[in-house]
mmCIF file of C-alpha atoms in Angstrom:
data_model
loop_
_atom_site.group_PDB
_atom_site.id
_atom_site.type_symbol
_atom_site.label_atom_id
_atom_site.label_comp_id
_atom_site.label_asym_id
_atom_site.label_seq_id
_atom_site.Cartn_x
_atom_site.Cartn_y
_atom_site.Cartn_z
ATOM 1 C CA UNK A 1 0.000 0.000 0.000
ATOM 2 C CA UNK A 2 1.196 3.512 -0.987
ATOM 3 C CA UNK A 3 -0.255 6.520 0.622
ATOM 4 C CA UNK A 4 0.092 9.711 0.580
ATOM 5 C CA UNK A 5 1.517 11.204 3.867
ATOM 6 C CA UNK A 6 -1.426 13.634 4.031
ATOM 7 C CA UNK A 7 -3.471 11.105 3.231
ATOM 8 C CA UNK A 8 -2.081 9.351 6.254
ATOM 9 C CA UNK A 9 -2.721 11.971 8.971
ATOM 10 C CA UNK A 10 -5.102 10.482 11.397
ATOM 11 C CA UNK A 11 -4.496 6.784 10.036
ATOM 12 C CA UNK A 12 -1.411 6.125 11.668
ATOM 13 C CA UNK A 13 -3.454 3.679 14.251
ATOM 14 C CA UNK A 14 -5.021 1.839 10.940
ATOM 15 C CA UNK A 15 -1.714 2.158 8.801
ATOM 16 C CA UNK A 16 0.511 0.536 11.995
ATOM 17 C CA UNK A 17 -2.204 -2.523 12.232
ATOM 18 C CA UNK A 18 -1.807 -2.862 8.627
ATOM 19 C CA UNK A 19 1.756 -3.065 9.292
ATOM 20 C CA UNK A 20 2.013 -5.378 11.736
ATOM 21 C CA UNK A 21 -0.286 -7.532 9.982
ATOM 22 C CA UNK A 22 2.293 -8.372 6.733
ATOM 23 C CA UNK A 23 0.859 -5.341 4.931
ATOM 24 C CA UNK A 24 3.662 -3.194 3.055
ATOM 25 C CA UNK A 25 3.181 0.388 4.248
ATOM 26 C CA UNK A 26 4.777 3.158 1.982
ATOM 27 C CA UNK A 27 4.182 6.860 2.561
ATOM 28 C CA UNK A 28 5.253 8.775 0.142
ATOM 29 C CA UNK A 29 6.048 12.781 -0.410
ATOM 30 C CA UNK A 30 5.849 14.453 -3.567
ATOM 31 C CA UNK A 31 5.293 11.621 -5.119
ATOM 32 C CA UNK A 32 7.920 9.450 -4.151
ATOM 33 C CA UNK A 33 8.478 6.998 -1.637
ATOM 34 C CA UNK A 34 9.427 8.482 1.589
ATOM 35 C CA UNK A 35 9.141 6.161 4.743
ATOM 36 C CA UNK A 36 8.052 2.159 5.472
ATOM 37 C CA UNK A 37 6.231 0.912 8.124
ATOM 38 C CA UNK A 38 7.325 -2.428 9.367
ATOM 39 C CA UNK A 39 7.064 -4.093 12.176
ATOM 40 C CA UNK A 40 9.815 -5.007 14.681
ATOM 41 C CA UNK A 41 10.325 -8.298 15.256
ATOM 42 C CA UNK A 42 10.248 -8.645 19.079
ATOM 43 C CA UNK A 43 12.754 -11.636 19.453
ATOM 44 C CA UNK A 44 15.632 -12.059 17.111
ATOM 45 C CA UNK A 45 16.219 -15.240 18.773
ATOM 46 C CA UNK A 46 14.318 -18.052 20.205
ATOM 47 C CA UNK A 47 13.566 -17.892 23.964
ATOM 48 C CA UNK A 48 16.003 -21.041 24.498
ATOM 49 C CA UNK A 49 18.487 -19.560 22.556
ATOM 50 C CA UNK A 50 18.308 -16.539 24.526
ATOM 51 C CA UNK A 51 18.308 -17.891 28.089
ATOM 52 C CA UNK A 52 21.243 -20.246 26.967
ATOM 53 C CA UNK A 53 23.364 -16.847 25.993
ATOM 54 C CA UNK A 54 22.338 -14.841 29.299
ATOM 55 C CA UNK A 55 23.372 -17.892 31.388
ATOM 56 C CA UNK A 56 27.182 -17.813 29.340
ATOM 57 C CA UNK A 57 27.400 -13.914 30.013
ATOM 58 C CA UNK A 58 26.629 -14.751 33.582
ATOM 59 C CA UNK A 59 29.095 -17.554 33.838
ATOM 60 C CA UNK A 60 31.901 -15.093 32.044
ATOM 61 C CA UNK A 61 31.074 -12.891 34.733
ATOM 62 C CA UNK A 62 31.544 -15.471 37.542
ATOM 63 C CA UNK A 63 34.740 -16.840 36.200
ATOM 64 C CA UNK A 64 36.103 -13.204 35.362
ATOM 65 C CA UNK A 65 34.647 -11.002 37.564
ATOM 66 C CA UNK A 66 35.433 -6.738 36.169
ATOM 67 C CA UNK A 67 38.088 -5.277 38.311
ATOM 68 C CA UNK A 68 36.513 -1.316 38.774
ATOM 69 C CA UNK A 69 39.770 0.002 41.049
ATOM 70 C CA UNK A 70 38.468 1.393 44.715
ATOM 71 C CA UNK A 71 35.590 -0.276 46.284
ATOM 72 C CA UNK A 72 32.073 1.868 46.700
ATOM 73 C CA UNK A 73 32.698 1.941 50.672
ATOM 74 C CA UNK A 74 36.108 4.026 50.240
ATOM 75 C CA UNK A 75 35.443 6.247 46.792
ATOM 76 C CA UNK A 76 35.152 8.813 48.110
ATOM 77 C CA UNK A 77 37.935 9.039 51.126
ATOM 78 C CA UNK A 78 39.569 11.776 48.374
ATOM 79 C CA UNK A 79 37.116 14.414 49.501
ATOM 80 C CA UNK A 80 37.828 14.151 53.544
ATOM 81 C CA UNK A 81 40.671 13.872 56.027
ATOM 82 C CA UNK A 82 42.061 12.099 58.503
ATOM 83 C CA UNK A 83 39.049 12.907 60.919
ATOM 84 C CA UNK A 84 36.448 12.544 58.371
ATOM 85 C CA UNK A 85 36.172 15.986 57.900
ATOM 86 C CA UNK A 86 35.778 17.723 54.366
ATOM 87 C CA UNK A 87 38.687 18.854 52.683
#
């Protein structure tokens, strides 16, 4: 389907349906083709898939754990003194 985008205003709720029902959604300006509506595909990969390659990332982070430098509890031990007084 080609439409005009003037033709579109106030069936965007119609044109997305459309859309996400297999329907090839062209707007077009000035005559040529402009923008598609398509739908997204929700999951590029099957829910298995998926759950196997969170469970590796996990494991990665288990076995390797990041090393971010100065603990959250002392970050900050810049900005005071020896009596826990600002600088």
């Amino acid at each position: 389907m080609r439409i005009s985008i003037a033709e579109a205003e106030g069936q965007l709720t119609e044109l997305v349906k459309l859309a996400t029902q297999g329907e090839e959604v062209v707007l077009t300006q000035d005559g040529g083709a402009s923008v598609r509506l398509e739908p997204i595909s929700r999951s590029p990969l099957p829910t298995e898939e998926r759950l196997k390659l969170f469970e590796k990332i996990r494991q990665s982070a288990k076995d390797d754990p990041p090393d971010f430098g100065t603990d959250a509890a002392r970050s900050q031990d810049f900005l005071y003194d020896e009596f826990g007084l600002p600088k």
